[in-house]
Amino acid sequence: MSDIDIIKSYLTSHPDFPKKAGLILGIVFLDIFPILRNPVVFETLITHLVHHITSHTLALSPIKKVDVIVGLDARGFLFGPIVALRLGAAFVPVRKVGKLPGECVSATYIKEYGTDVFEMQAGAIQPNQNVVIIDDLMATGGSAKAAGELVAKQGGKTLEYLFVIELLFLKGAEKLDAPVYSIIQSDD
Ligand SMILES: O=P(O)(O)OC[C@H]1O[C@H](OP(=O)(O)OP(=O)(O)O)[C@H](O)[C@@H]1O
Ligand SMILES: Nc1ncnc2[nH]cnc12
């Protein structure tokens, strides 16, 4: 079994969570937490993400180092800080509004099941720093797009968006201003 097949086999799928089917289709929720319950599989996932950045993201560009990993509230916090530590990069959180102290920059976004506001602490990213944005899943791409806007507002350069899962049918990647890499793609 490949690393990707192992990671995929630990995902679980939950129809009608957090919304039941109504006039519009219910959400099929893909749960990444079973991956974290198995340390070998969790390690496989982290190693895969780090290897992708060092062997693809950086290898294909003149840029030699990622300065900042940005992780999205809340499930991006499960992977982002570990990847940042392994790369010797900073970790910067994007949080839902009202959770971060001090001056913040903000961006409003629409996601698969509602709207929200994201914030990042002002000065957390320095102009021209190279950034990789990480989250567990991309659905509509609204959250990732807002995170990219916050990086851009601070003068950072987003090299790539990384996800464990991408819901391809929602075409989120089309909203984003940098390449997307996802370990697992779902078509339904
Ligand atoms: O591509 P989008 O349509 O924007 O949706 C993807 C986002 O939705 C989920 O987070 P959610 O907002 O449910 O928050 P949580 O991580 O706190 O559960 C997921 O973890 C992504 O961050
Ligand atoms: N279908 C889905 N499964 C898990 N997390 C999500 N976030 C947005 N859509 C999701």
Short mmCIF file of N, CA and C in Angstrom, two decimals, residues 20-109:
data_model
loop_
_atom_site.label_atom_id
_atom_site.label_comp_id
_atom_site.label_asym_id
_atom_site.label_seq_id
_atom_site.Cartn_x
_atom_site.Cartn_y
_atom_site.Cartn_z
N LYS A 20 -28.01 18.43 7.65
CA LYS A 20 -28.78 17.39 6.97
C LYS A 20 -29.18 17.85 5.58
N ALA A 21 -29.43 16.89 4.70
CA ALA A 21 -29.91 17.22 3.36
C ALA A 21 -31.24 17.94 3.46
N GLY A 22 -31.37 19.07 2.75
CA GLY A 22 -32.64 19.81 2.71
C GLY A 22 -32.89 20.17 1.27
N LEU A 23 -33.14 21.47 1.04
CA LEU A 23 -33.32 21.90 -0.35
C LEU A 23 -32.01 21.75 -1.11
N ILE A 24 -30.90 22.08 -0.41
CA ILE A 24 -29.60 21.79 -1.02
C ILE A 24 -29.06 20.50 -0.41
N LEU A 25 -28.09 19.90 -1.09
CA LEU A 25 -27.57 18.61 -0.62
C LEU A 25 -26.92 18.74 0.76
N GLY A 26 -27.02 17.69 1.56
CA GLY A 26 -26.32 17.67 2.84
C GLY A 26 -24.83 17.56 2.61
N ILE A 27 -24.05 17.96 3.64
CA ILE A 27 -22.60 17.88 3.55
C ILE A 27 -22.17 16.44 3.88
N VAL A 28 -21.24 15.91 3.12
CA VAL A 28 -20.58 14.66 3.51
C VAL A 28 -19.28 15.06 4.18
N PHE A 29 -19.24 14.94 5.50
CA PHE A 29 -18.11 15.43 6.28
C PHE A 29 -17.00 14.39 6.28
N LEU A 30 -15.79 14.80 5.91
CA LEU A 30 -14.63 13.90 5.90
C LEU A 30 -13.79 14.19 7.15
N ASP A 31 -13.64 13.18 7.98
CA ASP A 31 -13.02 13.35 9.29
C ASP A 31 -11.57 12.87 9.27
N ILE A 32 -10.65 13.80 9.60
CA ILE A 32 -9.22 13.44 9.60
C ILE A 32 -8.74 12.92 10.96
N PHE A 33 -9.58 13.03 12.00
CA PHE A 33 -9.08 12.67 13.34
C PHE A 33 -8.66 11.21 13.49
N PRO A 34 -9.28 10.25 12.78
CA PRO A 34 -8.77 8.87 12.90
C PRO A 34 -7.29 8.74 12.50
N ILE A 35 -6.82 9.62 11.61
CA ILE A 35 -5.39 9.59 11.22
C ILE A 35 -4.52 9.91 12.44
N LEU A 36 -4.96 10.89 13.24
CA LEU A 36 -4.15 11.33 14.38
C LEU A 36 -4.16 10.31 15.51
N ARG A 37 -5.14 9.41 15.50
CA ARG A 37 -5.19 8.40 16.56
C ARG A 37 -4.13 7.33 16.37
N ASN A 38 -3.57 7.27 15.15
CA ASN A 38 -2.54 6.26 14.88
C ASN A 38 -1.22 7.00 14.62
N PRO A 39 -0.27 6.94 15.57
CA PRO A 39 0.95 7.74 15.42
C PRO A 39 1.76 7.40 14.18
N VAL A 40 1.69 6.14 13.73
CA VAL A 40 2.47 5.78 12.53
C VAL A 40 1.86 6.46 11.31
N VAL A 41 0.54 6.46 11.24
CA VAL A 41 -0.14 7.08 10.09
C VAL A 41 0.01 8.60 10.15
N PHE A 42 -0.08 9.15 11.36
CA PHE A 42 0.10 10.61 11.53
C PHE A 42 1.51 10.99 11.07
N GLU A 43 2.49 10.21 11.47
CA GLU A 43 3.88 10.47 11.05
C GLU A 43 4.00 10.39 9.52
N THR A 44 3.34 9.40 8.94
CA THR A 44 3.37 9.24 7.47
C THR A 44 2.84 10.50 6.80
N LEU A 45 1.76 11.04 7.36
CA LEU A 45 1.14 12.24 6.80
C LEU A 45 2.08 13.45 6.91
N ILE A 46 2.65 13.65 8.10
CA ILE A 46 3.55 14.81 8.29
C ILE A 46 4.77 14.68 7.37
N THR A 47 5.35 13.48 7.33
CA THR A 47 6.53 13.26 6.47
C THR A 47 6.19 13.54 5.01
N HIS A 48 4.99 13.13 4.61
CA HIS A 48 4.55 13.37 3.22
C HIS A 48 4.49 14.88 2.93
N LEU A 49 3.91 15.64 3.84
CA LEU A 49 3.79 17.10 3.63
C LEU A 49 5.17 17.76 3.58
N VAL A 50 6.05 17.37 4.52
CA VAL A 50 7.38 17.98 4.58
C VAL A 50 8.17 17.61 3.32
N HIS A 51 8.07 16.34 2.92
CA HIS A 51 8.78 15.88 1.73
C HIS A 51 8.26 16.63 0.49
N HIS A 52 6.95 16.85 0.43
CA HIS A 52 6.40 17.59 -0.71
C HIS A 52 7.02 18.98 -0.79
N ILE A 53 7.10 19.66 0.36
CA ILE A 53 7.64 21.03 0.34
C ILE A 53 9.11 21.03 -0.06
N THR A 54 9.90 20.13 0.53
CA THR A 54 11.34 20.17 0.25
C THR A 54 11.65 19.64 -1.16
N SER A 55 10.91 18.63 -1.63
CA SER A 55 11.27 18.00 -2.90
C SER A 55 10.51 18.53 -4.10
N HIS A 56 9.42 19.24 -3.88
CA HIS A 56 8.64 19.75 -5.02
C HIS A 56 8.53 21.28 -4.96
N THR A 57 7.90 21.79 -3.89
CA THR A 57 7.65 23.24 -3.80
C THR A 57 8.96 24.01 -3.95
N LEU A 58 9.96 23.64 -3.15
CA LEU A 58 11.22 24.39 -3.17
C LEU A 58 12.11 23.95 -4.33
N ALA A 59 12.08 22.65 -4.66
CA ALA A 59 12.97 22.15 -5.71
C ALA A 59 12.64 22.78 -7.06
N LEU A 60 11.37 23.13 -7.28
CA LEU A 60 10.96 23.68 -8.58
C LEU A 60 11.04 25.21 -8.63
N SER A 61 11.55 25.81 -7.55
CA SER A 61 11.57 27.28 -7.55
C SER A 61 12.96 27.77 -7.14
N PRO A 62 13.28 29.02 -7.50
CA PRO A 62 14.59 29.56 -7.10
C PRO A 62 14.64 29.84 -5.59
N ILE A 63 13.46 29.79 -4.94
CA ILE A 63 13.42 30.08 -3.51
C ILE A 63 13.94 28.89 -2.74
N LYS A 64 14.83 29.13 -1.80
CA LYS A 64 15.50 28.02 -1.12
C LYS A 64 14.87 27.69 0.23
N LYS A 65 14.03 28.58 0.74
CA LYS A 65 13.55 28.36 2.10
C LYS A 65 12.12 28.88 2.27
N VAL A 66 11.32 28.10 2.99
CA VAL A 66 10.02 28.60 3.40
C VAL A 66 10.24 29.35 4.71
N ASP A 67 9.78 30.60 4.79
CA ASP A 67 9.97 31.38 6.01
C ASP A 67 8.84 31.11 7.01
N VAL A 68 7.62 30.98 6.49
CA VAL A 68 6.45 30.91 7.38
C VAL A 68 5.47 29.86 6.88
N ILE A 69 5.01 29.02 7.82
CA ILE A 69 3.86 28.16 7.55
C ILE A 69 2.66 28.83 8.21
N VAL A 70 1.62 29.05 7.43
CA VAL A 70 0.37 29.60 7.96
C VAL A 70 -0.64 28.46 8.08
N GLY A 71 -1.23 28.30 9.27
CA GLY A 71 -2.23 27.25 9.48
C GLY A 71 -3.57 27.86 9.78
N LEU A 72 -4.64 27.23 9.27
CA LEU A 72 -5.99 27.79 9.41
C LEU A 72 -6.74 27.17 10.58
N ASP A 73 -7.40 28.04 11.33
CA ASP A 73 -8.26 27.69 12.46
C ASP A 73 -9.36 26.74 11.99
N ALA A 74 -9.56 25.60 12.58
CA ALA A 74 -8.83 25.04 13.70
C ALA A 74 -7.99 23.86 13.28
N ARG A 75 -8.44 23.16 12.24
CA ARG A 75 -7.76 21.89 11.95
C ARG A 75 -6.42 22.06 11.24
N GLY A 76 -6.17 23.25 10.71
CA GLY A 76 -4.84 23.53 10.15
C GLY A 76 -3.80 23.61 11.26
N PHE A 77 -4.25 23.81 12.51
CA PHE A 77 -3.32 23.89 13.64
C PHE A 77 -2.78 22.50 14.02
N LEU A 78 -3.43 21.45 13.52
CA LEU A 78 -3.00 20.09 13.86
C LEU A 78 -1.75 19.71 13.08
N PHE A 79 -1.58 20.30 11.90
CA PHE A 79 -0.48 19.91 11.02
C PHE A 79 0.56 21.02 10.86
N GLY A 80 0.09 22.27 10.79
CA GLY A 80 0.97 23.40 10.47
C GLY A 80 2.18 23.54 11.38
N PRO A 81 1.98 23.56 12.70
CA PRO A 81 3.14 23.79 13.59
C PRO A 81 4.18 22.67 13.49
N ILE A 82 3.75 21.44 13.28
CA ILE A 82 4.70 20.32 13.20
C ILE A 82 5.53 20.46 11.91
N VAL A 83 4.85 20.77 10.82
CA VAL A 83 5.55 20.95 9.54
C VAL A 83 6.53 22.13 9.66
N ALA A 84 6.08 23.21 10.31
CA ALA A 84 6.94 24.39 10.47
C ALA A 84 8.21 24.03 11.25
N LEU A 85 8.05 23.31 12.35
CA LEU A 85 9.21 22.92 13.16
C LEU A 85 10.20 22.09 12.35
N ARG A 86 9.67 21.15 11.56
CA ARG A 86 10.57 20.27 10.78
C ARG A 86 11.33 21.05 9.71
N LEU A 87 10.72 22.15 9.24
CA LEU A 87 11.37 22.95 8.19
C LEU A 87 12.23 24.08 8.77
N GLY A 88 12.15 24.27 10.09
CA GLY A 88 12.84 25.42 10.69
C GLY A 88 12.18 26.73 10.29
N ALA A 89 10.87 26.68 10.06
CA ALA A 89 10.12 27.89 9.66
C ALA A 89 9.27 28.38 10.85
N ALA A 90 8.81 29.63 10.74
CA ALA A 90 7.88 30.16 11.74
C ALA A 90 6.49 29.56 11.49
N PHE A 91 5.68 29.50 12.54
CA PHE A 91 4.26 29.14 12.36
C PHE A 91 3.42 30.35 12.72
N VAL A 92 2.49 30.68 11.84
CA VAL A 92 1.57 31.80 12.09
C VAL A 92 0.13 31.30 11.93
N PRO A 93 -0.71 31.51 12.98
CA PRO A 93 -2.10 31.07 12.86
C PRO A 93 -3.00 32.11 12.21
N VAL A 94 -3.94 31.62 11.42
CA VAL A 94 -5.07 32.44 10.99
C VAL A 94 -6.24 31.98 11.85
N ARG A 95 -6.85 32.93 12.59
CA ARG A 95 -7.91 32.54 13.52
C ARG A 95 -9.24 33.18 13.15
N LYS A 96 -10.30 32.55 13.62
CA LYS A 96 -11.62 33.16 13.44
C LYS A 96 -11.68 34.43 14.29
N VAL A 97 -12.48 35.38 13.85
CA VAL A 97 -12.49 36.73 14.42
C VAL A 97 -12.67 36.74 15.95
N GLY A 98 -11.92 37.65 16.59
CA GLY A 98 -12.09 37.88 18.02
C GLY A 98 -11.25 36.99 18.91
N LYS A 99 -10.36 36.19 18.35
CA LYS A 99 -9.59 35.25 19.17
C LYS A 99 -8.15 35.69 19.37
N LEU A 100 -7.68 36.64 18.54
CA LEU A 100 -6.27 37.02 18.61
C LEU A 100 -6.12 38.39 19.26
N PRO A 101 -5.18 38.54 20.22
CA PRO A 101 -4.96 39.85 20.84
C PRO A 101 -4.12 40.76 19.95
N GLY A 102 -4.18 42.06 20.25
CA GLY A 102 -3.36 43.03 19.52
C GLY A 102 -3.99 43.40 18.19
N GLU A 103 -3.24 44.22 17.45
CA GLU A 103 -3.74 44.67 16.14
C GLU A 103 -3.78 43.49 15.16
N CYS A 104 -4.89 43.40 14.42
CA CYS A 104 -5.03 42.29 13.47
C CYS A 104 -5.42 42.81 12.10
N VAL A 105 -5.10 42.03 11.07
CA VAL A 105 -5.68 42.26 9.74
C VAL A 105 -6.77 41.22 9.56
N SER A 106 -7.83 41.57 8.80
CA SER A 106 -8.95 40.64 8.70
C SER A 106 -9.44 40.49 7.26
N ALA A 107 -10.12 39.38 7.02
CA ALA A 107 -10.70 39.10 5.69
C ALA A 107 -11.97 38.28 5.90
N THR A 108 -13.04 38.69 5.21
CA THR A 108 -14.32 37.96 5.29
C THR A 108 -14.36 36.90 4.20
N TYR A 109 -14.98 35.76 4.50
CA TYR A 109 -15.02 34.70 3.49
C TYR A 109 -16.30 33.90 3.59
#
